[in-house]
Coordinates of C-alpha atoms in Angstrom, one line a residue:
Chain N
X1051 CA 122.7 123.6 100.5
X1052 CA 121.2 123.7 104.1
X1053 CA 119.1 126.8 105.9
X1054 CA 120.7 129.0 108.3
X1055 CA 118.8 130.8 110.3
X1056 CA 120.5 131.2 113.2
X1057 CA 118.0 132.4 115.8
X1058 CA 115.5 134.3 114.0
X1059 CA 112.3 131.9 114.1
X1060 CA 111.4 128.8 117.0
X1061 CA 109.1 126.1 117.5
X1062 CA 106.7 127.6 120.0
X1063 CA 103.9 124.6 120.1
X1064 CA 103.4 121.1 118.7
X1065 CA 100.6 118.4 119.1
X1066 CA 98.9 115.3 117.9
X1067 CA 95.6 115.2 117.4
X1068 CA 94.5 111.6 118.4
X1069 CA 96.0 109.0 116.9
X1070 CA 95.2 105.0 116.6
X1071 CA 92.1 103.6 115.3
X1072 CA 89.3 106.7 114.5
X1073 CA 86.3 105.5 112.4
X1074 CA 84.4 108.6 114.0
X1075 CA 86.9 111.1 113.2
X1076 CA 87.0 112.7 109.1
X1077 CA 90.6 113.8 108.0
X1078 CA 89.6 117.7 108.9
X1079 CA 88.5 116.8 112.4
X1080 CA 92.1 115.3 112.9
X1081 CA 93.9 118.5 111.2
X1082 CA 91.7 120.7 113.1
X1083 CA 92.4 119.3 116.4
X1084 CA 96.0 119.5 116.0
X1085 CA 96.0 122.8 114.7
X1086 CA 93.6 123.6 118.3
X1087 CA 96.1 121.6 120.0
X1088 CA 99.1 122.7 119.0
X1089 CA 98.2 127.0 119.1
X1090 CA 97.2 126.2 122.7
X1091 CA 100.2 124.4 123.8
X1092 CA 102.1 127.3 122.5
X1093 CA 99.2 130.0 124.4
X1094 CA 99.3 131.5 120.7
X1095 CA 95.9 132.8 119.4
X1096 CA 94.3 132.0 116.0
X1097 CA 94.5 135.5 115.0
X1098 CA 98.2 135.4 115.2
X1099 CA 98.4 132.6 112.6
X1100 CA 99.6 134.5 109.4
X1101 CA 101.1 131.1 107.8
X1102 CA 99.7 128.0 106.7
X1103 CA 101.6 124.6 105.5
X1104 CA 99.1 121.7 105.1
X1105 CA 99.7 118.7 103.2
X1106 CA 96.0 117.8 103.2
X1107 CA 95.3 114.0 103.4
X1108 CA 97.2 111.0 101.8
X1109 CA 94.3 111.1 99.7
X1110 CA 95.8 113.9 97.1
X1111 CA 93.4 116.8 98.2
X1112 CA 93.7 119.7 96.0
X1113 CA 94.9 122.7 97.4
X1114 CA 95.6 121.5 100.5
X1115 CA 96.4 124.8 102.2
X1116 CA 93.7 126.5 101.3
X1117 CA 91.3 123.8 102.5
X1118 CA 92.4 123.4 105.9
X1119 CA 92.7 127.3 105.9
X1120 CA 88.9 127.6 105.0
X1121 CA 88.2 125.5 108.0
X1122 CA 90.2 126.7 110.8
X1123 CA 89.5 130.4 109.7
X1124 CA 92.5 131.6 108.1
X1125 CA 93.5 133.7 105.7
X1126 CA 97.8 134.0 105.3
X1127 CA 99.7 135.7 103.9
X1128 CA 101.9 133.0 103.2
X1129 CA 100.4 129.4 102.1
X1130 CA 102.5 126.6 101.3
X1131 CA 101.2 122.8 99.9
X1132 CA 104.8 121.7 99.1
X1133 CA 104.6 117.6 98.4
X1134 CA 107.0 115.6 99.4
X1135 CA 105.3 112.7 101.0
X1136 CA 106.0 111.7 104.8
X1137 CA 109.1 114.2 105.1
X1138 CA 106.6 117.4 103.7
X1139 CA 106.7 118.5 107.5
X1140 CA 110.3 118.9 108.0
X1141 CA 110.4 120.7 104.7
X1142 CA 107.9 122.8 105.8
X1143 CA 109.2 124.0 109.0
X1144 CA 112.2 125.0 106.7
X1145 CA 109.5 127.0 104.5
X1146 CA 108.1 128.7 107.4
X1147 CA 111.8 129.6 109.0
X1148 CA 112.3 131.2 105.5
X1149 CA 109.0 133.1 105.3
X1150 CA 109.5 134.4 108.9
X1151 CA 112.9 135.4 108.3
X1152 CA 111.7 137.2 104.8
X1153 CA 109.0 138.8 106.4
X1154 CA 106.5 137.4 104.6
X1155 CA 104.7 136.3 107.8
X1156 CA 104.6 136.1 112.0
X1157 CA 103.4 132.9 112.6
X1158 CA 103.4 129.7 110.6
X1159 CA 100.7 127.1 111.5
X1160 CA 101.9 123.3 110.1
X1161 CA 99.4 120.9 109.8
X1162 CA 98.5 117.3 109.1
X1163 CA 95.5 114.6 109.1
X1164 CA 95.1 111.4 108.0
X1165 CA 92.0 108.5 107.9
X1166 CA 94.2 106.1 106.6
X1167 CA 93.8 103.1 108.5
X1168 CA 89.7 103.7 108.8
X1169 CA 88.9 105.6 105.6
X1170 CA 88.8 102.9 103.0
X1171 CA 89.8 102.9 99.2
X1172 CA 91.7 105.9 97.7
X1173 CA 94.6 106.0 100.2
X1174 CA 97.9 105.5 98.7
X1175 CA 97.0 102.5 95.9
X1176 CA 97.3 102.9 91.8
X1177 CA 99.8 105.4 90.6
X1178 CA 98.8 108.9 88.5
X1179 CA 97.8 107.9 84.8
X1180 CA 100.2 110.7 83.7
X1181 CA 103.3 109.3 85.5
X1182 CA 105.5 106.5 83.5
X1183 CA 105.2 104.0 86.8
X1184 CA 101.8 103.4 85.5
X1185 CA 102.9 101.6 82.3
X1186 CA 106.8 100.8 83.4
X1187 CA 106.5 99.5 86.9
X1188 CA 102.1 99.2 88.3
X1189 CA 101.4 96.0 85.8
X1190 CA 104.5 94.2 87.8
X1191 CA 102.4 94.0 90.8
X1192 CA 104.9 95.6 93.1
X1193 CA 102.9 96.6 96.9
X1194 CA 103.8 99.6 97.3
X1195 CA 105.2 100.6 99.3
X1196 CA 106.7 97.6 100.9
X1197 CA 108.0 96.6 97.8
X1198 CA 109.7 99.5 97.0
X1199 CA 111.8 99.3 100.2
X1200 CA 112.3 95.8 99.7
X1201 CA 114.3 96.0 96.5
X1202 CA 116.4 98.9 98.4
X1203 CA 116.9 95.7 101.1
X1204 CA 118.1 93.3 98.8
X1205 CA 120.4 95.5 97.3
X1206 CA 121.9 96.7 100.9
X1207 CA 122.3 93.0 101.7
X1208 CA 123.7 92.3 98.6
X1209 CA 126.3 94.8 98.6
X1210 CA 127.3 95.0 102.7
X1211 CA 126.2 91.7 104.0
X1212 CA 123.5 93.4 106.0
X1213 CA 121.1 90.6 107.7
X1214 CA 117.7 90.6 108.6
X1215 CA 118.5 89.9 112.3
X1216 CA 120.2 93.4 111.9
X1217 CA 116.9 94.7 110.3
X1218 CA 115.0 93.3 113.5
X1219 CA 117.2 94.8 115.9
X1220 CA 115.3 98.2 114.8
X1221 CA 111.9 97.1 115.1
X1222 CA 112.7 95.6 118.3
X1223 CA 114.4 98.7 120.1
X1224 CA 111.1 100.6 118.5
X1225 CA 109.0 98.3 120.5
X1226 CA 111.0 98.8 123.7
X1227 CA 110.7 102.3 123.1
X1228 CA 106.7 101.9 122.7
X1229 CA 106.4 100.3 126.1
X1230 CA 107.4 103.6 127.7
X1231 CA 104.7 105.4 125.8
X1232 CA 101.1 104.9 127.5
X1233 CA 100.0 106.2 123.6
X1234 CA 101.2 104.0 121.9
X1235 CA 98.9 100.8 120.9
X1236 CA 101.2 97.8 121.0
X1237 CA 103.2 97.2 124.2
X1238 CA 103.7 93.6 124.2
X1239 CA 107.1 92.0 124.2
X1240 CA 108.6 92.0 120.1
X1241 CA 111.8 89.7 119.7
X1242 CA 114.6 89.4 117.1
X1243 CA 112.9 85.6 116.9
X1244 CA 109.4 87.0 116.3
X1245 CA 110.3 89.6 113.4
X1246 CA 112.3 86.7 111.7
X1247 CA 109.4 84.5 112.1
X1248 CA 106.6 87.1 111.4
X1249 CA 104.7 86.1 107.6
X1250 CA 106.8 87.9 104.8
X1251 CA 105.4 90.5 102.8
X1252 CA 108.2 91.0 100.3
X1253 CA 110.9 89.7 101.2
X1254 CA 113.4 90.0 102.6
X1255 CA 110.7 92.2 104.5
X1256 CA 108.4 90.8 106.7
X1257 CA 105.2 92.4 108.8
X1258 CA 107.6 93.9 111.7
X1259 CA 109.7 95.3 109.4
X1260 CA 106.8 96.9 108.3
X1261 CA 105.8 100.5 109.9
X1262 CA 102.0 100.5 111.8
X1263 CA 98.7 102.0 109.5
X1264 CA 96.8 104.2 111.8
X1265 CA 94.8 106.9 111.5
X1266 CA 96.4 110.4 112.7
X1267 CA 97.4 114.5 112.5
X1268 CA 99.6 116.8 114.1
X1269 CA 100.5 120.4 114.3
X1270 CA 103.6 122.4 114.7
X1271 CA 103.5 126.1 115.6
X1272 CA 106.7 128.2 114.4
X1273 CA 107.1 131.4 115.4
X1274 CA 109.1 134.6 115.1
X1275 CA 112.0 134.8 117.8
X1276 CA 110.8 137.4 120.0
X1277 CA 107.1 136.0 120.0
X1278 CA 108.8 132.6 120.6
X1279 CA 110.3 133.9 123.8
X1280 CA 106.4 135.2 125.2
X1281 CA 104.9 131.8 124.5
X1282 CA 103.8 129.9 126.7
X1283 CA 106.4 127.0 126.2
X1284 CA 109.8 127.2 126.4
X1285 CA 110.8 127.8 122.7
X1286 CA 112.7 124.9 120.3
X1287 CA 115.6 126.2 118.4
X1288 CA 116.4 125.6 114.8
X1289 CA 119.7 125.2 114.0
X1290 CA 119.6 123.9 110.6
X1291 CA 117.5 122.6 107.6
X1292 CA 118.1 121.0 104.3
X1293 CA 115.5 119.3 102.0
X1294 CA 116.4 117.4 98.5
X1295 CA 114.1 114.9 96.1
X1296 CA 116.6 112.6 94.0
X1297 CA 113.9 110.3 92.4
X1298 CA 110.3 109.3 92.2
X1299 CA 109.8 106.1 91.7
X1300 CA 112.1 103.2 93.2
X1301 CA 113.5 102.1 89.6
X1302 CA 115.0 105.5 89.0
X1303 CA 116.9 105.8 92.3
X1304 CA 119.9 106.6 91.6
X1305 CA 121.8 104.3 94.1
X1306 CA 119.2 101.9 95.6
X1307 CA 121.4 102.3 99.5
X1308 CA 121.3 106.0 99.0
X1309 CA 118.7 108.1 100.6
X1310 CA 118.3 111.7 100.6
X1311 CA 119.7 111.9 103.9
X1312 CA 123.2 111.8 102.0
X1313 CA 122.6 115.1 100.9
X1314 CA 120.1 116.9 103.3
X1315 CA 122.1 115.3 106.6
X1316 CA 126.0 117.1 105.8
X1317 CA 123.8 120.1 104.5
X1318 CA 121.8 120.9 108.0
X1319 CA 125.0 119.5 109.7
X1320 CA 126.7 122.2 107.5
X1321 CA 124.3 125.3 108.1
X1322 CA 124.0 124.0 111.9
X1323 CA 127.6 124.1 112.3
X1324 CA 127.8 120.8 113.9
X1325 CA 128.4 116.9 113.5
X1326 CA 126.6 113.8 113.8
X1327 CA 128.9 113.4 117.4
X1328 CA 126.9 116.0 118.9
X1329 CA 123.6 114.9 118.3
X1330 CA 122.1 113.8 121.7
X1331 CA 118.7 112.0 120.0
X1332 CA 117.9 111.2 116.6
X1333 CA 114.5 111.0 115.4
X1334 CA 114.8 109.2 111.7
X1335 CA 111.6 108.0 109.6
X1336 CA 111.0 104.2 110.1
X1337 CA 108.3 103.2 107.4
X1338 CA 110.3 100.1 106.9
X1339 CA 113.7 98.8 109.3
X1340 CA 115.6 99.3 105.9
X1341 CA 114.1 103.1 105.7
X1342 CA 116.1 103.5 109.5
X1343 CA 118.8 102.2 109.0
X1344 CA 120.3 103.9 105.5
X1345 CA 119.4 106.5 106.8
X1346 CA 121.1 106.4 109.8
X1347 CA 124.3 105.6 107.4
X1348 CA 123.3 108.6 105.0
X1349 CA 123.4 110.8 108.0
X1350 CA 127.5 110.2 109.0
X1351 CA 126.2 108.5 112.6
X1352 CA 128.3 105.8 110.7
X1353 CA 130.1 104.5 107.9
X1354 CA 127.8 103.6 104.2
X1355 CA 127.4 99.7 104.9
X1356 CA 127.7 99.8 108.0
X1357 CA 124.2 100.2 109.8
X1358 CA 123.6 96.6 110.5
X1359 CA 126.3 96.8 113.2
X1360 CA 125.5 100.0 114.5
X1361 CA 122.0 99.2 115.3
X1362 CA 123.2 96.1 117.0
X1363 CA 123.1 95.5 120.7
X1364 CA 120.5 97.1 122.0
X1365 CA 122.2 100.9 121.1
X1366 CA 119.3 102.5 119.8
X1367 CA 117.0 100.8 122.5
X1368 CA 116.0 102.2 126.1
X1369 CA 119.5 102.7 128.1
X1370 CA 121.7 102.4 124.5
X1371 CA 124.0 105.2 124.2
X1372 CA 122.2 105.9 120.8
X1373 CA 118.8 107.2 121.6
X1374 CA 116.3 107.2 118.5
X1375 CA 112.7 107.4 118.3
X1376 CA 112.4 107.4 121.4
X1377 CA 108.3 107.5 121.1
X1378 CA 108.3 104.0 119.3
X1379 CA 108.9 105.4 115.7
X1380 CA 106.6 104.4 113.1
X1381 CA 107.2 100.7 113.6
X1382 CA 105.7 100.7 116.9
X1383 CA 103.9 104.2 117.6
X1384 CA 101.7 105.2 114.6
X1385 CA 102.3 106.0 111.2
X1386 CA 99.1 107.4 109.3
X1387 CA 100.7 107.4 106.2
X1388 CA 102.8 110.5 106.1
X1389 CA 104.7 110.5 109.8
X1390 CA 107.0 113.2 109.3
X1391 CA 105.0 115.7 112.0
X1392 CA 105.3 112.9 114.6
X1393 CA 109.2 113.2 114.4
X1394 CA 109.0 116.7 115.1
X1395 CA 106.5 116.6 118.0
X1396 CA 108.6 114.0 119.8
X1397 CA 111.8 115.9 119.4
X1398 CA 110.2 119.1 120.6
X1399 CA 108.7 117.3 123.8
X1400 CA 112.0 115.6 124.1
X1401 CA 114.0 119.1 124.1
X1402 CA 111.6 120.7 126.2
X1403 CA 111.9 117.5 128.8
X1404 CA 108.7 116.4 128.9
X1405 CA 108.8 112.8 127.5
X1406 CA 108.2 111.0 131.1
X1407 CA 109.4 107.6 131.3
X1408 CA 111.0 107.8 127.7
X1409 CA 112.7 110.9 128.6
X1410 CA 116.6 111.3 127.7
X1411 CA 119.3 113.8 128.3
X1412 CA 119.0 116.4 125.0
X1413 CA 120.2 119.4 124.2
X1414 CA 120.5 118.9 120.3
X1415 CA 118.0 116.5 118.8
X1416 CA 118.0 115.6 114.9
X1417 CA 114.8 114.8 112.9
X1418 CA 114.8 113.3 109.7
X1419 CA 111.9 112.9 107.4
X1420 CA 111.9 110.1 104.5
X1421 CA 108.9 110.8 101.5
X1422 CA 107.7 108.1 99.0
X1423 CA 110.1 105.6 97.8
X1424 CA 112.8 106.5 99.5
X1425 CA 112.5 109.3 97.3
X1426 CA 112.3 113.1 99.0
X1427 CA 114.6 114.3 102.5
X1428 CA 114.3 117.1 104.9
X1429 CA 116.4 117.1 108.0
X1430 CA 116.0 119.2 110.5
X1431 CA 118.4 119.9 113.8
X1432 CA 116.7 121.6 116.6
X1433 CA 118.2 122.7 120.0
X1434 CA 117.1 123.5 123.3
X1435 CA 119.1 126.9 123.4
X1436 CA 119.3 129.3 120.5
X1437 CA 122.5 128.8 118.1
X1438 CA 125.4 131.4 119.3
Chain H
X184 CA 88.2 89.4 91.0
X185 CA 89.8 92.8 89.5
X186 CA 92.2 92.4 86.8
X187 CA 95.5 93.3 86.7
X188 CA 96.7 96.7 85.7
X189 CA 97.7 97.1 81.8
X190 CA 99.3 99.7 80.2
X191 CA 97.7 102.5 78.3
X192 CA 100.6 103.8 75.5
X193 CA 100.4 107.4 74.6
X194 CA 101.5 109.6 72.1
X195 CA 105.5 109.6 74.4
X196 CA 105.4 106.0 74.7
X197 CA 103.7 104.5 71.9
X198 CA 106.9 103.8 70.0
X199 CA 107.9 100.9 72.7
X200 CA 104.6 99.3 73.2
X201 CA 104.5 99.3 69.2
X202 CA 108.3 97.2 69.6
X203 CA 106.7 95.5 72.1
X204 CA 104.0 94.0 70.0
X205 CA 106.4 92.8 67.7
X206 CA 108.7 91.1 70.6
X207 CA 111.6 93.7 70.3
X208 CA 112.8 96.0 73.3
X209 CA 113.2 99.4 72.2
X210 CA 114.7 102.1 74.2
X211 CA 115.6 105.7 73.9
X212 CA 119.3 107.1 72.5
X213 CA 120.2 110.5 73.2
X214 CA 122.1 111.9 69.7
X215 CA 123.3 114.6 72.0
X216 CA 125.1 113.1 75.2
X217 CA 125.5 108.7 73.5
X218 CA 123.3 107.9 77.0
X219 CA 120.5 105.1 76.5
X220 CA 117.5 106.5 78.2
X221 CA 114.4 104.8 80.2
X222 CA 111.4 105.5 80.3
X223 CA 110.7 107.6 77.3
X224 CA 110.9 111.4 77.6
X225 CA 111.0 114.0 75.1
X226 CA 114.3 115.4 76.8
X227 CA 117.3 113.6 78.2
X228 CA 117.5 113.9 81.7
X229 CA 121.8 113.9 81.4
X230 CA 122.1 116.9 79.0
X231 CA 118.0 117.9 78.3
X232 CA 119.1 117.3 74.2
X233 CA 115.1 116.8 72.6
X234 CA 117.3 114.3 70.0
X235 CA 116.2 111.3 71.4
X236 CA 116.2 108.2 69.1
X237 CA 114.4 104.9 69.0
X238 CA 116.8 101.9 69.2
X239 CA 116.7 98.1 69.4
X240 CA 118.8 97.1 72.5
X241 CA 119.6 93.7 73.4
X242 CA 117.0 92.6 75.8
X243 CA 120.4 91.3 78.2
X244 CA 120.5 92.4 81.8
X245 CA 121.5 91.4 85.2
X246 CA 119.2 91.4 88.3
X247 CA 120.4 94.5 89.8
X248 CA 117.8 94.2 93.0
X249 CA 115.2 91.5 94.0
X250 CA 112.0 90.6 95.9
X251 CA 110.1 87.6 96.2
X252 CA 106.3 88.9 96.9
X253 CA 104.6 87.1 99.6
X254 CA 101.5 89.6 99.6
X255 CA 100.1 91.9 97.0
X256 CA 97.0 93.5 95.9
X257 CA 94.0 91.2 94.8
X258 CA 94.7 91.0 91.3
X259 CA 97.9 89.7 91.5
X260 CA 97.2 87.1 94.4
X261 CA 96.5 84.1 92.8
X262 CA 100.3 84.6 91.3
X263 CA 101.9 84.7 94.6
X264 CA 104.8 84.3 95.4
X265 CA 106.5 85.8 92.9
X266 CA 109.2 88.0 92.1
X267 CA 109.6 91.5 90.8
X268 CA 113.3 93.1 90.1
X269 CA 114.7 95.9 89.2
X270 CA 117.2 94.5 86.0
X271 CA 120.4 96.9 85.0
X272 CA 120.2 96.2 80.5
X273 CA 123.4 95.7 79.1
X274 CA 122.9 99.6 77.5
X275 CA 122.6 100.6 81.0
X276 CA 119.0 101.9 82.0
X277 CA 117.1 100.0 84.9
X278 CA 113.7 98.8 84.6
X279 CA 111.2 97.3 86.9
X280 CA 109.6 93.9 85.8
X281 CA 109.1 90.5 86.7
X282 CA 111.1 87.8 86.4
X283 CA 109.1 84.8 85.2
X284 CA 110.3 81.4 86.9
X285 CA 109.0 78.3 88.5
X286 CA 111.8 78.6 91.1
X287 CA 111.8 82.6 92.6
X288 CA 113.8 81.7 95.7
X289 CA 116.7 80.3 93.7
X290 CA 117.1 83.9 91.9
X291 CA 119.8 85.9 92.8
X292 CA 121.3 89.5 92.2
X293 CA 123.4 89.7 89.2
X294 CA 121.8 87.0 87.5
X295 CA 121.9 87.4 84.0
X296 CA 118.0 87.4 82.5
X297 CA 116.9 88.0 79.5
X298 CA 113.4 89.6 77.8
X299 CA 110.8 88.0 77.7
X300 CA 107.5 90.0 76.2
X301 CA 104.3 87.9 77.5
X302 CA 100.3 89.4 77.4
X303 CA 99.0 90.1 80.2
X304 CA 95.4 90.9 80.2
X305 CA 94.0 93.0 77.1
X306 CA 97.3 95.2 77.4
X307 CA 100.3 95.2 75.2
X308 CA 102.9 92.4 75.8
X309 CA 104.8 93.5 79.1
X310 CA 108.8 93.7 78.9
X311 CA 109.1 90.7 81.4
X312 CA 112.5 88.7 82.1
X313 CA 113.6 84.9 82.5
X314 CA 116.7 83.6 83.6
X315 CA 119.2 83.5 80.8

């Protein structure tokens, strides 16, 4: 079932806090900054923020919400710490849409922070003692959570033929895409012949099929309609919203080339009353090249087996007629461990026309969030005019 | 040098890891719905029945997906490369494990394996595979 909404709430602001490389930063600082960010690019004023959604860290903070709350100076009337891994954000601008539309609350406040690439131990190793992955899958010595996407690899290769050149194609348009971003940290040349030739980490996935590990937050502001229309931005639409979770773990997917997308993309299509065809940028989780491209399957832009050939040929590259992560994706731009926020912040700048040299023609963009192994979905289709 | 990670069996799963000792796979039958189930629960997730029974099952199963590990975490480097599927049983659930051969890169999906229960550290014998 997808979200409709129709034009009742908006995205009024969205940020990063800075991303990259930040020993001197803590997890807060980054959430913090977004959140500071994020109000100001929408000229909305602390006191207005009624709504928090805050994952916390990658770390497993308890009550997330309530933390970042604390700090900022908060206290909602409606709190959400929903989990679902990288795609949490696009599920929670569908919580906030809801909460707004309910009446619960004005203004929702998104946030997210993560040390991952400077904090150490703790981040995203060893699996819950209560969980069955600790004695059925952890002593097999999987990486996670490369390995994880690996075995979804083989088993799309096995079944459609898919090749790793195909794979490459992704990372290689994501790197193109990079060297029109001044933020992002890598702008040298990346080749089909280099990702084939890169060390393998689990095969048939080697290091550039492999999303970045930074450090990183953002922010999203959502907003009733009317108070949308006052901010200081131009507002972002949304048009429609789905979330699922069909697993945890990768040994109890149901259909290892099925993502959640095959359910949350015809929902939002559904409640947005539009089709793949009229999407004019997609911004789709790349943790992995494999993550990208059953995705893009899952979401109708083309048939289930498929996805090698439609990444082919530079489509999804600068000038394609396919433009996707159009910021350099996770692959290329940053990915702090949970890079569902940056999806949203990119489509929002997109929509609003302020991407500089990346900048395409968009009126409708989609975003879609991936969580865990392959595991949870939330897509989200936002325009640049309200829905009629 | 850490060691690996071993199992700890509790009250839901001790009933395998007891099999296991003795070199026999045992898996879950719902007396409600016929399904095999895996990993053990105290409800089956196709019709939520709390008759679950312990069953021997064959220990047959074909690679079902594959992965040759290049890299890994430091107690498992000194194994490297090896490989880790997930194998469909003949009863039908799909586990993770680790297919023990000299030869990884001559493995391939659908290859029938069978189990193969092996130590590893001071844990219960693990539920590994070989080729058949």
């Amino acid at each position: 079932m997808g979200a409709n909404f129709r034009d009742a709430v908006a995205i009024a602001g969205v940020a990063e806090s800075e991303v990259g490389v930040l020993p001197h930063r803590t997890e807060m600082q980054l959430h913090a900054q977004a959140a500071k960010r994020a109000l100001d690019d929408a000229g909305i004023g602390l006191a207005e923020v009624d709504g928090v959604l805050s994952i916390g860290s990658s770390r497993g903070t308890r009550m997330p919400s309530v933390q970042v709350a604390e700090y900022l100076g908060i206290m909602p009337s409606y709190s959400d710490s929903t989990s679902l891994g990288g795609c949490s954000f696009e599920a929670y601008v569908q919580h906030a849409a809801f909460a707004i539309d309910a009446g619960l609350c004005n203004t929702c406040l998104i946030t997210y922070g993560s040390t991952q690439r400077s904090g150490g131990a703790g981040f995203g190793g060893g699996t819950d003692p209560w969980l069955a992955a600790s004695q059925f899958e952890t002593p097999f010595g999987l990486p996670m959570m490369t390995g994880a996407h690996a075995l979804a690899a083989s088993r799309h290769m096995h079944l459609y033929g898919t090749t790793r050149a195909q794979l490459a194609d992704i990372a290689v348009a994501a790197r193109k895409w990079a060297q029109l971003n001044p933020a992002a940290p890598r702008h040298e040349d990346l080749t089909v012949e280099d990702v084939l030739s890169a060390p393998m980490i689990a095969s048939p996935l080697g290091k550039f099929d492999c999303c970045l590990v930074t450090d990183g937050g953002g922010a999203v502001v959502v907003t009733r309609s009317d108070r949308a229309r006052d901010a200081r931005q131009p507002p972002v639409w949304l048009w429609g919203s789905a979330e699922t979770h069909t697993h945890s773990s990768i040994a109890n997917m149901p259909d290892l080339t099925v993502t959640p997308a095959a359910r949350t993309g015809p929902a939002a299509f559904k409640s947005a009353g539009l089709m793949p065809s009229n999407m004019d940028l997609a911004m789709i989780y790349d943790s992995f090249t494999i993550t990208a491209l059953m995705t893009l399957e899952d979401l109708g832009f083309c048939a289930k087996g498929e996805g090698g050939d439609f990444v082919s040929g530079g489509r999804i590259a600068p000038k394609g007629d396919f433009p996707m992560n159009t910021q350099g994706g996770g692959l290329s731009y940053t990915h702090p461990g949970m890079y569902g926020i940056f999806l949203i912040v990119e489509a929002v700048r997109q929509l609003r026309g302020e991407a500089d040299a990346r900048q395409v023609s968009a009126d409708l963009a989609l975003v879609h969030g991936t969580g865990g192994a392959l595991s949870a979905g939330s897509t989200l289709i936002l325009g640049k005019e309200p829905r009629r | 040098m850490s060691s690996k990670p071993v199992p700890s069996p509790d009250a839901e799963t001790a009933p395998f890891w007891d099999a296991a000792a003795e070199g026999v796979l045992k898996i879950q039958k719902c007396a409600g719905c016929n399904e095999h189930v895996f990993y053990p629960r105290l409800v089956c997730p196709h019709c939520m029945s709390d008759e679950l029974d312990w069953v021997c099952v064959s220990g047959c199963a074909r690679i079902h997906a594959l992965t040759i590990v290049h890299r890994s975490t430091a107690p498992f480097r000194d194994d490297l490369p090896f490989a880790v599927a997930i194998v469909e049983l003949e009863e039908g659930p799909r586990m993770m494990t680790r297919v023990l051969t000299d030869t990884p890169e001559t493995l391939r999906i659908d290859d029938p394996v069978k189990v193969h229960f092996a130590p590893q550290g001071d844990g219960p014998p693990l539920p590994f595979f070989e080729p058949a």
